[in-house]
Short mmCIF file of C-alpha atoms and ligand atoms in Angstrom, two decimals:
data_model
loop_
_atom_site.label_atom_id
_atom_site.label_comp_id
_atom_site.label_asym_id
_atom_site.label_seq_id
_atom_site.Cartn_x
_atom_site.Cartn_y
_atom_site.Cartn_z
CA MET G 18 0.00 0.00 0.00
CA LYS G 19 1.53 3.32 -1.08
CA LYS G 20 -1.25 5.91 -0.77
CA ILE G 21 -3.83 6.30 1.97
CA ALA G 22 -6.28 9.05 2.89
CA VAL G 23 -7.84 10.32 6.10
CA MET G 24 -11.05 12.23 6.71
CA THR G 25 -13.13 13.48 9.62
CA SER G 26 -16.88 13.20 9.25
CA GLY G 27 -20.10 14.01 11.12
CA GLY G 28 -20.03 16.16 14.26
CA ASP G 29 -16.48 17.16 15.17
CA SER G 30 -14.97 15.92 18.41
CA PRO G 31 -11.91 17.17 20.30
CA GLY G 32 -8.93 14.96 19.48
CA MET G 33 -9.73 14.57 15.79
CA ASN G 34 -6.69 16.71 14.90
CA ALA G 35 -4.50 14.48 17.06
CA GLY G 36 -5.91 11.50 15.16
CA ILE G 37 -5.18 13.03 11.73
CA ARG G 38 -1.66 13.98 12.86
CA SER G 39 -1.01 10.45 14.00
CA VAL G 40 -2.27 8.95 10.73
CA VAL G 41 -0.12 11.35 8.68
CA ARG G 42 3.07 10.82 10.62
CA THR G 43 2.64 7.06 11.03
CA GLY G 44 2.02 6.87 7.29
CA LEU G 45 5.10 8.94 6.47
CA ALA G 46 7.20 6.85 8.85
CA ASN G 47 6.13 3.85 6.76
CA ASP G 48 6.95 5.55 3.43
CA ILE G 49 3.30 6.01 2.51
CA GLU G 50 1.77 9.12 0.96
CA VAL G 51 -1.10 10.43 3.06
CA TYR G 52 -3.95 12.50 1.61
CA GLY G 53 -6.39 14.61 3.59
CA ILE G 54 -10.01 14.74 2.47
CA GLU G 55 -11.74 18.00 3.38
CA GLN G 56 -15.25 17.97 4.86
CA GLY G 57 -15.67 14.20 5.14
CA PHE G 58 -17.81 12.36 2.60
CA LYS G 59 -18.88 15.66 1.04
CA GLY G 60 -15.26 16.46 0.16
CA LEU G 61 -14.71 12.91 -1.04
CA ILE G 62 -17.62 13.29 -3.47
CA GLU G 63 -16.44 16.74 -4.58
CA GLY G 64 -12.79 15.74 -4.90
CA GLN G 65 -11.51 18.04 -2.14
CA ILE G 66 -8.42 15.94 -1.59
CA ARG G 67 -4.86 17.12 -0.96
CA LYS G 68 -1.56 15.55 -0.03
CA LEU G 69 -0.50 16.15 3.57
CA ASN G 70 3.06 16.39 4.81
CA SER G 71 4.49 16.43 8.28
CA ARG G 72 4.38 20.25 8.53
CA ASP G 73 0.66 20.28 7.67
CA VAL G 74 -0.01 18.63 11.01
CA SER G 75 2.47 20.66 13.09
CA ASN G 76 0.89 22.43 16.02
CA THR G 77 -2.43 20.63 15.65
CA ILE G 78 -2.38 18.05 18.46
CA GLN G 79 -3.56 20.60 21.03
CA ARG G 80 -6.30 22.11 18.86
CA GLY G 81 -9.97 21.24 19.13
CA GLY G 82 -12.21 20.83 16.07
CA THR G 83 -10.75 19.36 12.90
CA PHE G 84 -8.51 21.27 10.50
CA LEU G 85 -9.77 19.04 7.67
CA ARG G 86 -13.26 20.23 8.60
CA SER G 87 -16.26 17.98 8.76
CA ALA G 88 -19.77 17.70 7.36
CA ARG G 89 -22.89 15.61 7.57
CA CYS G 90 -23.44 14.44 3.98
CA MET G 91 -26.78 13.29 2.55
CA GLU G 92 -25.46 12.77 -0.99
CA PHE G 93 -23.29 9.85 0.09
CA LYS G 94 -26.47 7.96 0.96
CA THR G 95 -27.27 7.80 -2.75
CA GLU G 96 -25.72 5.36 -5.22
CA ALA G 97 -24.67 8.29 -7.43
CA GLY G 98 -22.85 9.96 -4.51
CA GLN G 99 -21.08 6.73 -3.63
CA LYS G 100 -19.91 6.25 -7.23
CA LYS G 101 -18.48 9.79 -7.34
CA ALA G 102 -16.63 9.11 -4.08
CA LEU G 103 -15.22 5.88 -5.47
CA ASP G 104 -14.12 7.58 -8.71
CA ASN G 105 -12.22 10.19 -6.73
CA LEU G 106 -10.46 7.60 -4.58
CA GLU G 107 -9.44 5.78 -7.75
CA SER G 108 -8.28 8.86 -9.61
CA PHE G 109 -5.99 9.80 -6.70
CA GLY G 110 -4.74 6.20 -6.50
CA ILE G 111 -5.83 5.92 -2.87
CA GLU G 112 -5.70 2.32 -1.68
CA GLY G 113 -6.72 2.70 1.94
CA LEU G 114 -9.00 5.11 3.79
CA ILE G 115 -9.28 6.09 7.44
CA VAL G 116 -12.58 7.62 8.57
CA ILE G 117 -12.77 9.37 11.94
CA GLY G 118 -16.34 9.93 13.08
CA GLY G 119 -19.48 8.63 14.73
CA ASP G 120 -22.09 6.04 13.81
CA GLY G 121 -23.21 7.72 10.56
CA SER G 122 -19.62 8.11 9.32
CA LEU G 123 -18.76 4.54 10.24
CA THR G 124 -21.83 3.41 8.31
CA GLY G 125 -20.42 5.26 5.28
CA ALA G 126 -17.08 3.52 5.83
CA LYS G 127 -18.83 0.15 5.94
CA ILE G 128 -20.63 0.87 2.65
CA LEU G 129 -17.33 1.70 0.92
CA TYR G 130 -15.82 -1.52 2.20
CA GLU G 131 -18.71 -3.91 1.67
CA LYS G 132 -20.15 -2.56 -1.56
CA TYR G 133 -17.03 -1.35 -3.30
CA GLY G 134 -14.17 -3.28 -1.70
CA VAL G 135 -12.31 -0.16 -0.47
CA LYS G 136 -9.99 -0.96 2.44
CA VAL G 137 -11.38 1.27 5.18
CA VAL G 138 -10.51 1.56 8.85
CA GLY G 139 -12.76 3.62 11.11
CA MET G 140 -11.78 5.51 14.24
CA PRO G 141 -14.59 6.30 16.73
CA GLY G 142 -14.86 10.08 17.09
CA SER G 143 -17.95 11.40 18.84
CA ILE G 144 -18.50 13.13 22.16
CA ASP G 145 -21.68 11.07 22.74
CA ASN G 146 -19.90 7.78 23.59
CA ASP G 147 -22.63 5.87 21.84
CA ILE G 148 -20.39 3.73 19.63
CA TYR G 149 -20.44 0.00 20.35
CA GLY G 150 -17.23 -1.95 20.79
CA THR G 151 -14.93 0.68 22.26
CA SER G 152 -15.02 1.62 25.92
CA ILE G 153 -14.63 5.27 24.94
CA SER G 154 -14.56 7.36 21.77
CA ILE G 155 -12.31 10.26 20.82
CA GLY G 156 -13.66 13.50 22.31
CA VAL G 157 -15.73 12.12 25.17
CA ASP G 158 -13.19 12.89 27.88
CA THR G 159 -12.76 16.50 26.72
CA ALA G 160 -16.52 17.01 26.52
CA LEU G 161 -16.92 15.67 30.06
CA ASN G 162 -14.22 18.01 31.31
CA ASN G 163 -15.91 20.93 29.53
CA ILE G 164 -19.21 20.02 31.16
CA ALA G 165 -17.62 19.62 34.59
CA ARG G 166 -15.98 23.04 34.38
CA ALA G 167 -19.30 24.64 33.45
CA VAL G 168 -21.32 22.83 36.12
CA ASP G 169 -18.75 23.68 38.80
CA MET G 170 -19.14 27.35 37.91
CA ILE G 171 -22.93 27.14 37.91
CA ASN G 172 -22.80 25.43 41.30
CA GLU G 173 -21.15 28.48 42.80
CA THR G 174 -23.76 30.96 41.65
CA ALA G 175 -26.57 28.46 42.39
CA SER G 176 -25.39 28.12 46.02
CA SER G 177 -25.34 31.86 46.48
CA HIS G 178 -29.07 32.09 45.71
CA ASP G 179 -30.43 28.70 46.89
CA ARG G 180 -31.41 28.07 43.29
CA THR G 181 -32.28 24.96 41.31
CA PHE G 182 -30.46 24.70 38.00
CA ILE G 183 -31.52 22.45 35.17
CA ILE G 184 -28.51 21.89 32.93
CA GLU G 185 -28.95 20.30 29.52
CA VAL G 186 -26.02 18.39 28.06
CA MET G 187 -25.48 16.81 24.65
CA GLY G 188 -25.49 13.14 23.74
CA ARG G 189 -28.21 12.84 21.13
CA HIS G 190 -29.98 9.60 22.22
CA CYS G 191 -27.33 8.58 24.72
CA GLY G 192 -27.23 9.57 28.39
CA TYR G 193 -23.55 8.84 28.96
CA LEU G 194 -22.36 12.47 29.16
CA ALA G 195 -25.22 13.37 31.49
CA LEU G 196 -24.70 10.43 33.79
CA MET G 197 -20.92 10.68 34.08
CA SER G 198 -20.98 14.45 34.52
CA ALA G 199 -23.68 14.09 37.20
CA ILE G 200 -21.35 11.76 39.11
CA ALA G 201 -18.32 13.98 38.52
CA CYS G 202 -20.11 17.15 39.63
CA GLY G 203 -22.25 15.77 42.46
CA ALA G 204 -25.55 16.67 40.79
CA GLU G 205 -28.72 16.18 42.85
CA ALA G 206 -30.45 14.36 40.00
CA VAL G 207 -29.84 13.19 36.46
CA ILE G 208 -32.40 12.48 33.76
CA ILE G 209 -31.38 10.30 30.82
CA PRO G 210 -33.32 8.63 27.99
CA GLU G 211 -32.23 5.09 28.91
CA ILE G 212 -33.81 5.05 32.37
CA GLU G 213 -37.41 5.79 33.33
CA TYR G 214 -37.87 8.59 35.79
CA ASN G 215 -40.65 10.02 37.89
CA LEU G 216 -40.53 13.80 37.89
CA GLU G 217 -42.56 14.17 41.06
CA ASN G 218 -40.22 11.84 42.94
CA ILE G 219 -37.22 13.84 41.77
CA ILE G 220 -38.89 17.09 42.82
CA ASP G 221 -39.78 15.65 46.24
CA LYS G 222 -36.22 14.49 46.72
CA ILE G 223 -34.88 17.94 45.90
CA LYS G 224 -37.36 19.59 48.31
CA GLN G 225 -36.18 17.21 51.02
CA ARG G 226 -32.54 18.11 50.35
CA TYR G 227 -33.33 21.81 50.81
CA VAL G 228 -35.05 20.96 54.12
CA GLU G 229 -31.91 19.07 55.14
CA GLY G 230 -29.81 22.15 54.50
CA LYS G 231 -28.60 22.00 50.92
CA SER G 232 -28.05 25.45 49.48
CA ARG G 233 -28.63 24.58 45.83
CA SER G 234 -29.69 21.85 43.46
CA VAL G 235 -28.31 20.86 40.11
CA VAL G 236 -30.25 18.56 37.80
CA ILE G 237 -28.44 17.35 34.69
CA VAL G 238 -30.68 16.47 31.77
CA ALA G 239 -29.51 14.58 28.68
CA GLU G 240 -30.81 16.28 25.53
CA GLY G 241 -32.31 12.94 24.46
CA ALA G 242 -34.55 12.91 27.54
CA GLY G 243 -36.19 16.25 26.78
CA SER G 244 -35.54 19.94 26.81
CA ALA G 245 -34.17 21.76 29.84
CA VAL G 246 -36.67 24.54 29.15
CA ASP G 247 -39.61 22.17 29.61
CA PHE G 248 -38.08 20.51 32.65
CA GLY G 249 -37.33 23.94 34.09
CA LYS G 250 -40.98 25.00 33.78
CA ALA G 251 -42.10 21.80 35.53
CA PHE G 252 -39.60 22.22 38.37
CA GLN G 253 -40.73 25.82 38.87
CA LEU G 254 -44.43 24.98 38.66
CA ILE G 255 -44.62 21.72 40.59
CA GLY G 256 -41.69 22.23 42.97
CA GLY G 257 -41.98 25.97 43.42
CA PHE G 258 -38.19 26.26 43.20
CA ASP G 259 -36.34 29.36 42.10
CA THR G 260 -35.28 27.68 38.87
CA ARG G 261 -32.81 28.62 36.15
CA ILE G 262 -31.86 26.70 33.06
CA THR G 263 -28.60 26.40 31.14
CA VAL G 264 -28.18 24.63 27.82
CA LEU G 265 -24.47 23.96 27.46
CA GLY G 266 -24.72 23.32 23.71
CA HIS G 267 -21.68 23.33 21.48
CA LEU G 268 -19.25 24.61 24.07
CA GLN G 269 -19.12 20.96 25.12
CA ARG G 270 -17.60 20.03 21.77
CA GLY G 271 -14.95 22.75 21.51
CA GLY G 272 -11.68 23.47 23.23
CA SER G 273 -8.28 21.91 23.49
CA PRO G 274 -8.48 18.11 23.82
CA THR G 275 -7.45 16.58 27.13
CA VAL G 276 -4.28 14.52 27.37
CA PHE G 277 -6.50 11.43 27.43
CA ASP G 278 -8.11 12.34 24.10
CA ARG G 279 -4.80 13.33 22.51
CA THR G 280 -3.19 10.03 23.43
CA LEU G 281 -6.28 7.96 22.60
CA ALA G 282 -6.52 9.55 19.13
CA THR G 283 -2.77 9.20 18.59
CA ARG G 284 -2.79 5.52 19.51
CA MET G 285 -5.86 4.86 17.38
CA GLY G 286 -4.35 6.73 14.40
CA ALA G 287 -1.21 4.60 14.55
CA ALA G 288 -3.30 1.41 14.93
CA ALA G 289 -5.47 2.39 11.97
CA VAL G 290 -2.46 2.81 9.67
CA ASP G 291 -0.91 -0.42 10.96
CA GLY G 292 -4.25 -2.13 10.33
CA LEU G 293 -4.33 -0.97 6.70
CA LEU G 294 -0.72 -2.05 6.19
CA ALA G 295 -1.55 -5.47 7.62
CA GLY G 296 -4.32 -5.78 5.01
CA HIS G 297 -7.33 -5.10 7.25
CA GLY G 298 -10.48 -3.38 6.01
CA GLY G 299 -14.02 -3.00 7.31
CA VAL G 300 -12.80 -2.59 10.88
CA MET G 301 -12.70 0.10 13.59
CA THR G 302 -10.04 0.86 16.17
CA ALA G 303 -11.32 0.30 19.70
CA LEU G 304 -10.10 0.73 23.24
CA ALA G 305 -10.58 -2.61 24.99
CA GLY G 306 -9.15 -2.59 28.49
CA ARG G 307 -5.85 -0.76 28.08
CA GLU G 308 -5.18 -1.99 24.56
CA ILE G 309 -6.16 -0.67 21.14
CA SER G 310 -7.65 -3.42 19.04
CA LEU G 311 -9.54 -3.73 15.74
CA ILE G 312 -13.19 -4.73 15.69
CA ASP G 313 -15.37 -5.50 12.64
CA LEU G 314 -17.53 -2.56 11.55
CA ASP G 315 -20.28 -5.09 11.08
CA VAL G 316 -20.22 -5.87 14.79
CA VAL G 317 -19.92 -2.20 15.74
CA LEU G 318 -22.91 -1.16 13.69
CA SER G 319 -25.22 -4.05 14.41
CA ASN G 320 -25.00 -3.62 18.18
CA LYS G 321 -26.20 -0.92 20.52
CA ARG G 322 -23.87 0.35 23.20
CA GLU G 323 -25.64 -0.21 26.51
CA LEU G 324 -25.24 2.21 29.36
CA ASP G 325 -23.96 0.61 32.56
CA THR G 326 -26.92 1.17 34.90
CA LYS G 327 -24.62 0.68 37.90
CA PHE G 328 -23.53 4.28 37.28
CA MET G 329 -27.12 5.43 37.87
CA GLU G 330 -27.13 3.72 41.26
CA ILE G 331 -23.85 5.44 42.12
CA ALA G 332 -25.20 8.83 41.00
CA GLU G 333 -28.31 8.38 43.13
CA ASP G 334 -26.53 7.01 46.21
CA LEU G 335 -24.04 9.86 46.20
CA SER G 336 -26.54 12.66 45.69
CA LEU G 337 -27.70 12.59 49.32
O1 LIG A 20 -23.14 13.64 17.87
C1 LIG A 20 -22.52 14.72 18.49
C2 LIG A 20 -23.51 15.81 18.79
O2 LIG A 20 -22.81 16.88 19.41
C3 LIG A 20 -24.72 15.40 19.61
O3 LIG A 20 -24.44 15.29 20.98
C4 LIG A 20 -25.70 16.49 19.27
O4 LIG A 20 -27.02 16.04 19.42
C5 LIG A 20 -25.39 16.76 17.82
O5 LIG A 20 -24.07 16.31 17.60
C6 LIG A 20 -25.49 18.21 17.41
O6 LIG A 20 -25.29 18.27 16.05
P1 LIG A 20 -24.98 19.61 15.24
O7 LIG A 20 -23.60 20.06 15.62
O8 LIG A 20 -25.07 19.19 13.83
O9 LIG A 20 -26.00 20.60 15.68
#
C-alpha cells in the first residue's frame, strides 16, 4: 500500500486533529503518501483531496475541532454519490482510507468496504460515547471536562441564591455524558433517555434536600430525555423552586483536547495505519481494556452500546 487518505466526518470531536496527525506521521514513517479529504464524505464526493506532509499537522495536536473540517453528507447515501466518491479515490490512486467519526460516518465507511471493496478503517470520534465496541470514543473525555468546568461554575452561583439549576447536556440519544458528569459534579439528579424517571419523585427528593440544608440543586438532563426549558418549567411549577436553566450546547464540543483524548486519538491513528498495512479493512479501532484493538464494523454497527446502569445507582446514592 503506497497511498492512503484520512477524513473526519459528522459532528467534530476534540482529538480529531491528534488523530489526523497520528495517521499522517505514522504513514510517512512507513513511506506512505497520506492524503487529507476536506469535509468528510462531502469532500470525497467533490474531490476536495490534498496531499499532507508532516508540517501540515504541526501544532495541531492541542487544537480542538478538525482542521480538515467535517460535514454531515446526505449525498453519500445515494448510489450516485457513492460512485463519485469511489471515482475520486481511484483517480488519486488511494488504496486505503481512514474515517474518523461517529455512527453515521462509520456506516459510510462500511458501505465503501462492503459494496465497493475499499480498504477502510474507522476511528470512533464522537462526544456522545454511543459507539459500540470501544469503551470510549475520541472527544468524550474533553466534553466531560468541559461540562464539569461549566457545572462547577454554575454550582457556585446556584449556592449563592439557593437556586435549582436544570442543565442540559449533549449526547443525542445517549445519556452517557449526562450520567458521568452528574457523578463527577455531584448533581442532585440526572435524567437520561435510557432510564425511566418520575418527575414528582425527583422534585420531592430535591425539596427534602433543601429541608436538610442544601443550598442549591443541580439537575443534569440529557438532551435525548427532553428539553431543559420544559423541565425547568415543571420544576418551577410543581416544585416551586427558584429555577434557572442552562443549555451547554456546542461549548461541550470545543476546546483543546485533554491529554486522554490526545493520546487515545494518537494511539488509534497509529493502529489504523498499521491495520491498513496489515491488510485489514471494514474494521474500527477500539479501546478494549488498556489496549487498542480492531473490531469489525459489522459488529460495531449491528449492536447498541448499553449504558452501565450501575452508574445510575452510584449517581443516586451519592446525591444525598
Ligand atoms: O453527535 C454529536 C452531537 O454533538 C450530539 O451530541 C448532538 O445532538 C449533535 O451532535 C449536534 O449536532 P450539530 O452540531 O449538527 O448541531
